[in-house]
Coordinates of C-alpha atoms in Angstrom, one line a residue:
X1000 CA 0.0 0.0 -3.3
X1001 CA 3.4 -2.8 -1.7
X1002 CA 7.2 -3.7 -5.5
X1003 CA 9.4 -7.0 -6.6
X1004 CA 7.8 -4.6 -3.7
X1005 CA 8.7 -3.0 -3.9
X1006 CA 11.4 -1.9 -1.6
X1007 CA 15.2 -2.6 -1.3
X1008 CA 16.4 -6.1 -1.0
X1009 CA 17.5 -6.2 2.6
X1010 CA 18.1 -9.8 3.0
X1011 CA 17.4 -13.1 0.9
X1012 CA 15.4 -14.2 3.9
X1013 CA 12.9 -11.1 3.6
X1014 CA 10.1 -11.3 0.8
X1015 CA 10.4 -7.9 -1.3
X1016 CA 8.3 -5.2 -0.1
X1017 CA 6.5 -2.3 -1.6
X1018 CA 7.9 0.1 0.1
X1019 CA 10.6 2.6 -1.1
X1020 CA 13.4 4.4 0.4
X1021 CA 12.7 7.8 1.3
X1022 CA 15.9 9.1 -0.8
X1023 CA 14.5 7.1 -3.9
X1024 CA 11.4 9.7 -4.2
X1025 CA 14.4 11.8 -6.6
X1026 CA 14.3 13.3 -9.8
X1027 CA 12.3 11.5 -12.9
X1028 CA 13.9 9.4 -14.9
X1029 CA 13.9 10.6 -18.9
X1030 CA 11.1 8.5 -20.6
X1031 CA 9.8 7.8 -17.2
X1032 CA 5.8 7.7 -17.3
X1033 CA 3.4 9.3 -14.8
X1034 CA 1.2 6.1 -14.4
X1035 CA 1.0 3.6 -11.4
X1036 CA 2.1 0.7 -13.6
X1037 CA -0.8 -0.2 -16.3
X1038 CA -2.9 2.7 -14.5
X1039 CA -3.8 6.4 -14.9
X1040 CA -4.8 9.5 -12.9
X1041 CA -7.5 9.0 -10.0
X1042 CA -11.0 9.5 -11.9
X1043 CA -12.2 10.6 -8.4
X1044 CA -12.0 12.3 -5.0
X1045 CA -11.2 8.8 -3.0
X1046 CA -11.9 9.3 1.1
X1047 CA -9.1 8.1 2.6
X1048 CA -5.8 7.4 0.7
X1049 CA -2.6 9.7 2.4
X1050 CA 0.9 9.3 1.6
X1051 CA 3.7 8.4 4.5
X1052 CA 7.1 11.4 4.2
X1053 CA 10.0 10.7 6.6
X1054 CA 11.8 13.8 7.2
X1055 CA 10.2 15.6 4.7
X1056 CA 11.2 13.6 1.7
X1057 CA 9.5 10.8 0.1
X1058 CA 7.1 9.4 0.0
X1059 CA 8.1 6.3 1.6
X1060 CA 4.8 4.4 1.5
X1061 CA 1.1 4.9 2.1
X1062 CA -1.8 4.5 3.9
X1063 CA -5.7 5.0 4.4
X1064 CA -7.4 7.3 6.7
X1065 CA -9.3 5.3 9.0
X1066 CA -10.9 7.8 11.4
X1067 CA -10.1 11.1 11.6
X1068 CA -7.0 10.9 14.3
X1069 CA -5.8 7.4 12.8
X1070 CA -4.6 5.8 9.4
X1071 CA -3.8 2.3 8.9
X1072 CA -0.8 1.3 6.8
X1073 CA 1.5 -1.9 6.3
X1074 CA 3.7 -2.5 9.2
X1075 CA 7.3 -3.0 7.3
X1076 CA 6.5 1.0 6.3
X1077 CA 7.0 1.8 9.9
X1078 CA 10.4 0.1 10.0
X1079 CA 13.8 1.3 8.3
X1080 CA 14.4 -1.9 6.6
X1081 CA 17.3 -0.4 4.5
X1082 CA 19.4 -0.4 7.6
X1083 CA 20.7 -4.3 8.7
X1084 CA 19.2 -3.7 12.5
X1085 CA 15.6 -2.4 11.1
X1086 CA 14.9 0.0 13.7
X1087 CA 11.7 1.6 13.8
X1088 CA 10.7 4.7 12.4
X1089 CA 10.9 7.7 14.7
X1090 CA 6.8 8.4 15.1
X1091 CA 8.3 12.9 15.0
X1092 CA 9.6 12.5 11.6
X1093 CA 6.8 11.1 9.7
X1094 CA 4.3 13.4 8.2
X1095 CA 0.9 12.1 6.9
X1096 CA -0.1 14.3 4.0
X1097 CA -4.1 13.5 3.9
X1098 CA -7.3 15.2 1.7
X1099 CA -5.6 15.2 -1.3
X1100 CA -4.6 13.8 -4.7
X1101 CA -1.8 15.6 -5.0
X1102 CA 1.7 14.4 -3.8
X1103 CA 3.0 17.3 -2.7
X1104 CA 0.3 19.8 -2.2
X1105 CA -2.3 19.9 0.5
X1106 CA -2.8 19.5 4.2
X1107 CA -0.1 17.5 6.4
X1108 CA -0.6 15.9 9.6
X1109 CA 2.0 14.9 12.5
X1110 CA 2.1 11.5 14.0
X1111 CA 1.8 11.0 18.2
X1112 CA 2.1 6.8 18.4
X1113 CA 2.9 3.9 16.1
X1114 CA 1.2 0.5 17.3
X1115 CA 2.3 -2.2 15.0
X1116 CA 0.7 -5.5 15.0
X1117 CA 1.6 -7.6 18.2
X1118 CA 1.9 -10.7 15.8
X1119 CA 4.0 -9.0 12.6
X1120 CA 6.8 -11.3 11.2
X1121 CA 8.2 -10.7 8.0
X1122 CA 7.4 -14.3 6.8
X1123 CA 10.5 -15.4 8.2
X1124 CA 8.7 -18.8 9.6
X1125 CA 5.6 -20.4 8.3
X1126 CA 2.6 -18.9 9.9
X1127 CA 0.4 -15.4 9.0
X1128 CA 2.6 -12.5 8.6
X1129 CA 0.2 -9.4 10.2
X1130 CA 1.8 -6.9 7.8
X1131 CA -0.7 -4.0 9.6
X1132 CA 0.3 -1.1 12.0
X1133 CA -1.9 1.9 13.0
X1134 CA -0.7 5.6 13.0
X1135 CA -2.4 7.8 15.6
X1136 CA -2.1 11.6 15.0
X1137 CA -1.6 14.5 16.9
X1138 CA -4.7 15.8 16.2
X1139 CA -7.9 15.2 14.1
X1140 CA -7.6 15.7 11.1
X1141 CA -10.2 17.7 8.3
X1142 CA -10.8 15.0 5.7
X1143 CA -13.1 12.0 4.7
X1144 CA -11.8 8.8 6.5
X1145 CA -12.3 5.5 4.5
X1146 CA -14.6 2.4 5.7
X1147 CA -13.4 -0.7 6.0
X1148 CA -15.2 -3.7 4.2
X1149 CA -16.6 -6.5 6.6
X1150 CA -16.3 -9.2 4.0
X1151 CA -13.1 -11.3 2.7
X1152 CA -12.7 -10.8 -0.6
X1153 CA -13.0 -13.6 -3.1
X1154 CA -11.2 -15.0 -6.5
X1155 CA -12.2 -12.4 -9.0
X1156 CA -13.6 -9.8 -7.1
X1157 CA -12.8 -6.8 -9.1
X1158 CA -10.6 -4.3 -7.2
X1159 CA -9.2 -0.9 -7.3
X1160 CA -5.3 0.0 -6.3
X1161 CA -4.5 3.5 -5.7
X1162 CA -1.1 4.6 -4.6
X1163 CA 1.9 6.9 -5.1
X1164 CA 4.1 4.6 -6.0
X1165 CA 7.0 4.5 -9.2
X1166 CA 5.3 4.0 -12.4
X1167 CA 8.3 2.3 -14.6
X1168 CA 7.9 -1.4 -14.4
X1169 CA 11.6 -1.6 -14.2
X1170 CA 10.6 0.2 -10.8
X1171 CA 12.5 3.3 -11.4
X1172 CA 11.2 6.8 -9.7
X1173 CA 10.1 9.6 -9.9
X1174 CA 6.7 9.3 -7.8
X1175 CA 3.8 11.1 -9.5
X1176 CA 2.5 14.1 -8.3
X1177 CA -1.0 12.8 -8.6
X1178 CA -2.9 9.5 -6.9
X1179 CA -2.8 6.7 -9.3
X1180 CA -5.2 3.9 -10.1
X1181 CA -5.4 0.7 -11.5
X1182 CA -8.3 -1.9 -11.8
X1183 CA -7.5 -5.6 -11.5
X1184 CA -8.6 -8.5 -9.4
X1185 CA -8.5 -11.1 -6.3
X1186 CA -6.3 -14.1 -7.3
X1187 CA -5.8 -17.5 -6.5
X1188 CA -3.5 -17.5 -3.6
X1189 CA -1.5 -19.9 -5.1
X1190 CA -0.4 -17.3 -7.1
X1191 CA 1.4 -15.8 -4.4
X1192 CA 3.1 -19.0 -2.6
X1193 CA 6.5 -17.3 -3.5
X1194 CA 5.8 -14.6 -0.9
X1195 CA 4.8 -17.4 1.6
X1196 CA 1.2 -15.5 1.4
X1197 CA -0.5 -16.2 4.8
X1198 CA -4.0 -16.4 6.8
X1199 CA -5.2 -12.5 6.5
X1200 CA -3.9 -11.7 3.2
X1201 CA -5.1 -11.9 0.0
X1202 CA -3.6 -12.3 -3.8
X1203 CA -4.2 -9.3 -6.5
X1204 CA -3.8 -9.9 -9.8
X1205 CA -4.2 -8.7 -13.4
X1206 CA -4.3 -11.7 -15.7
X1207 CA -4.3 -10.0 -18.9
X1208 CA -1.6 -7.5 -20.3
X1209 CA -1.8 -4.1 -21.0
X1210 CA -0.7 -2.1 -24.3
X1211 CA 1.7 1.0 -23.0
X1212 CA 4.1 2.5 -25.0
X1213 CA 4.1 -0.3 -27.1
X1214 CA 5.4 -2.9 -24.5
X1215 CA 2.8 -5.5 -22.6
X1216 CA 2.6 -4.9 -19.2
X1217 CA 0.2 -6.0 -16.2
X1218 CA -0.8 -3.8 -13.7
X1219 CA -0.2 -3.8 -10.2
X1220 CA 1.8 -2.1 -7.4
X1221 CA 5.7 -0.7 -7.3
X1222 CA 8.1 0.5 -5.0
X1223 CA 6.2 2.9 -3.0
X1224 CA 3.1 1.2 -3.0
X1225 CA 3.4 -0.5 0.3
X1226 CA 0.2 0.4 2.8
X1227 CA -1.7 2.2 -0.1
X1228 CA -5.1 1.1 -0.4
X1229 CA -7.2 -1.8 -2.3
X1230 CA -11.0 -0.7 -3.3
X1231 CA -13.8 -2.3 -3.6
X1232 CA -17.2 -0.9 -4.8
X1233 CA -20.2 -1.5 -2.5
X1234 CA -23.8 0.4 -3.0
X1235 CA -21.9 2.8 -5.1
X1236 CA -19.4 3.7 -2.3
X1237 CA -15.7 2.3 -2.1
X1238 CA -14.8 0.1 0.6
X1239 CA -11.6 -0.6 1.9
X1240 CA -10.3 -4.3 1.5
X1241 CA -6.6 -4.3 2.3
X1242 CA -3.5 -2.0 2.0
X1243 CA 0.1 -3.5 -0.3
X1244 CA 2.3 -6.0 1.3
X1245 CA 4.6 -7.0 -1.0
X1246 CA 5.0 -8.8 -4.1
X1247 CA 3.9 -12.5 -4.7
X1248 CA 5.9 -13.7 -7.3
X1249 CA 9.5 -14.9 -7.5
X1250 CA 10.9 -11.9 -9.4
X1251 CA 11.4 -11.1 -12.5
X1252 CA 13.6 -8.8 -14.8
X1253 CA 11.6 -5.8 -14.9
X1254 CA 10.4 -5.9 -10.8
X1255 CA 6.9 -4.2 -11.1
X1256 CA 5.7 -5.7 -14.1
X1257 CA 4.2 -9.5 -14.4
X1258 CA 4.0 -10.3 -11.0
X1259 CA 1.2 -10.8 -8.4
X1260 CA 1.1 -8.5 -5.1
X1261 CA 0.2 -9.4 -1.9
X1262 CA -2.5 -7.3 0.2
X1263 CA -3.3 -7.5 3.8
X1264 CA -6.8 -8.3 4.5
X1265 CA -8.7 -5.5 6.3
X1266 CA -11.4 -7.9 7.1
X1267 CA -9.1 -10.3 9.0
X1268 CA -7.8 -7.7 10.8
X1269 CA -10.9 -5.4 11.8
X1270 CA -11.3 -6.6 15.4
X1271 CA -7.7 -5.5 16.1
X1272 CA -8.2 -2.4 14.7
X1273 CA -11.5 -1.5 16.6
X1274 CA -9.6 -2.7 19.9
X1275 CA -6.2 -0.3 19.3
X1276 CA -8.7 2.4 18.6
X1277 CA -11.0 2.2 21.3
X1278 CA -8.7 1.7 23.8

């Protein structure tokens, strides 16, 4: 939900993702507060959001339910970019914990396949970056999937970021223990040139600060955030618009506070989808 994203520097050529470390999801830090940065508690039962564990720790990032046997996330997440080769995940040590607000309590799923976008590259040449991969599961799964919106989203269409991701804007852990949210909006994507933001993504931004603790702060994503969902409301229900890519900005001192973030468009990519499922 991405962090400066929000995950480990890896190399100066890679933009900085929202993912985090699996190890990072430690103890709190003292003064540490349980807020997605600039957000609060979910204020509802959301279909769809699940958080990504590798070998029982984490989270590392998350992702959406899709259908019940398949959940969509950001395809860095699916990568261990921490190591200088960035081998892919091993599919039998992720668990996908789904139904649930709660980090650490409720159903978990195991994962069968990983089918990452054909066309991913981590904007390391000019050109769209397809930051999308698809977890099937074992088995179906008992919980509310989450629909996809049809429709690009446009400059100041309000949205809705949930995630599990580190609430300190200098991007410090712990996670929470319960889904986050945070309103803000669709941003120029000039705003997010710094991340080379590409055909099939779009730019979220807050423009205004927030009051917490005293300090100004705009919310957004951090470390952890990566493949968690963006909302839209539609007739009452919540759509799906895109999942956190990274951040857009060039960096700043505290990492998950005053920057853009980067989202992968689920429009853009909804023919792909359909095709890896049905097949």
């Amino acid at each position: 939900m991405p962090s400066a994203p929000r995950t480990t520097a890896i190399a100066l050529a890679l933009p900085l993702a929202l993912a985090a470390p699996a190890s990072t999801a430690a103890p709190a830090s003292p003064g540490t507060a349980p807020l997605i940065v600039g957000g609060t508690d979910a204020t509802e039962h959301y279909a769809g959001p699940v958080s990504l564990h590798l070998d029982g720790r984490g989270p590392f990032c998350g992702g959406t339910l899709i259908d019940p046997e398949w959940v969509v996330t950001a395809a860095h997440c699916t990568f261990a970019l921490d190591d200088p080769a960035h081998p892919p995940k091993p599919a039998d040590a992720i668990t996908v914990r789904c139904g649930t607000q709660q980090l650490h309590h409720g159903p978990t799923a195991r994962v069968e396949t990983i089918v990452v976008h054909p066309g991913w590259d981590w904007a390391s040449t000019p050109g769209p970056v397809d930051d999308i991969a698809l977890i099937k599961l074992t088995e179906p799964v008992n919980a509310p999937p989450a629909e996809l919106t049809d429709t690009a989203p446009v400059r100041n269409d309000e949205v809705r970021l949930l995630g599990w991701g580190f609430t300190d804007p200098a991007g410090n852990g712990p996670n929470p223990e319960t889904l986050q949210e945070v309103n803000t909006r669709v941003a120029p994507a000039e705003r997010c040139t710094a991340a080379s933001i590409s055909p099939g993504e779009v730019c979220v931004a807050d423009e205004l600060p927030h009051v917490m603790h005293g300090e100004h702060e705009r919310p957004g994503a951090c470390f952890g955030d990566s493949g968690a969902p963006a909302l839209t409301r539609h007739d009452q229900n919540w759509r799906v618009i895109g999942w956190a890519s990274r951040a857009g900005g060039e960096g700043t001192a505290t990492p998950c506070d005053g920057q853009p973030d980067v989202y992968t468009d689920a429009s853009h990519y909804q023919d792909w989808i359909d095709n890896v499922i049905d097949e």
